[in-house]
């Protein structure tokens, strides 16, 4: 974890000079904040390339769910960073002015998709975009972060490609089922 990490080991692993890390970041805490910011910048930049507003609302939601799932699968280090930051009670995110501004657009985009879906009668009226985002992220995050323990407890290999496909299909059905229930 961050507490046990030594700057000389971090520098060696990154192929960087320890003095330069101190010069640019000042300390290990600021370096970790910069790493978190870069991780969030990466996922948010990838989300903007999804063109979610250019497709029908249900397809936009489908893409968001699949993107979140696949991004977490392709970037397990992102989940590891989140786990570490949660252990530290988000102290690095709380001091970052960049984090809040870079996370607002995804919520605004989801809000527009949901409003459009409501107007078209495809989705229920007024689902909350932040709550929906947390649900989508949470469905993926919990399964992947706890894959080993869930596999052991239920005596199933939940990391198999078929199990992961089933999970993505289930999450998509769950979210779209909620959005479609009680519509118009």
mmCIF file of N, CA and C in Angstrom, residues 45 78 101:
data_model
loop_
_atom_site.group_PDB
_atom_site.id
_atom_site.type_symbol
_atom_site.label_atom_id
_atom_site.label_comp_id
_atom_site.label_asym_id
_atom_site.label_seq_id
_atom_site.Cartn_x
_atom_site.Cartn_y
_atom_site.Cartn_z
ATOM 1 N N UNK A 45 -11.445 10.313 -20.270
ATOM 2 C CA UNK A 45 -11.136 10.550 -21.687
ATOM 3 C C UNK A 45 -11.701 9.425 -22.544
ATOM 4 N N UNK A 78 -6.664 0.313 -11.884
ATOM 5 C CA UNK A 78 -7.619 1.348 -11.505
ATOM 6 C C UNK A 78 -8.399 0.910 -10.265
ATOM 7 N N UNK A 101 -14.112 18.209 -11.169
ATOM 8 C CA UNK A 101 -14.439 18.769 -12.480
ATOM 9 C C UNK A 101 -14.365 17.720 -13.577
#
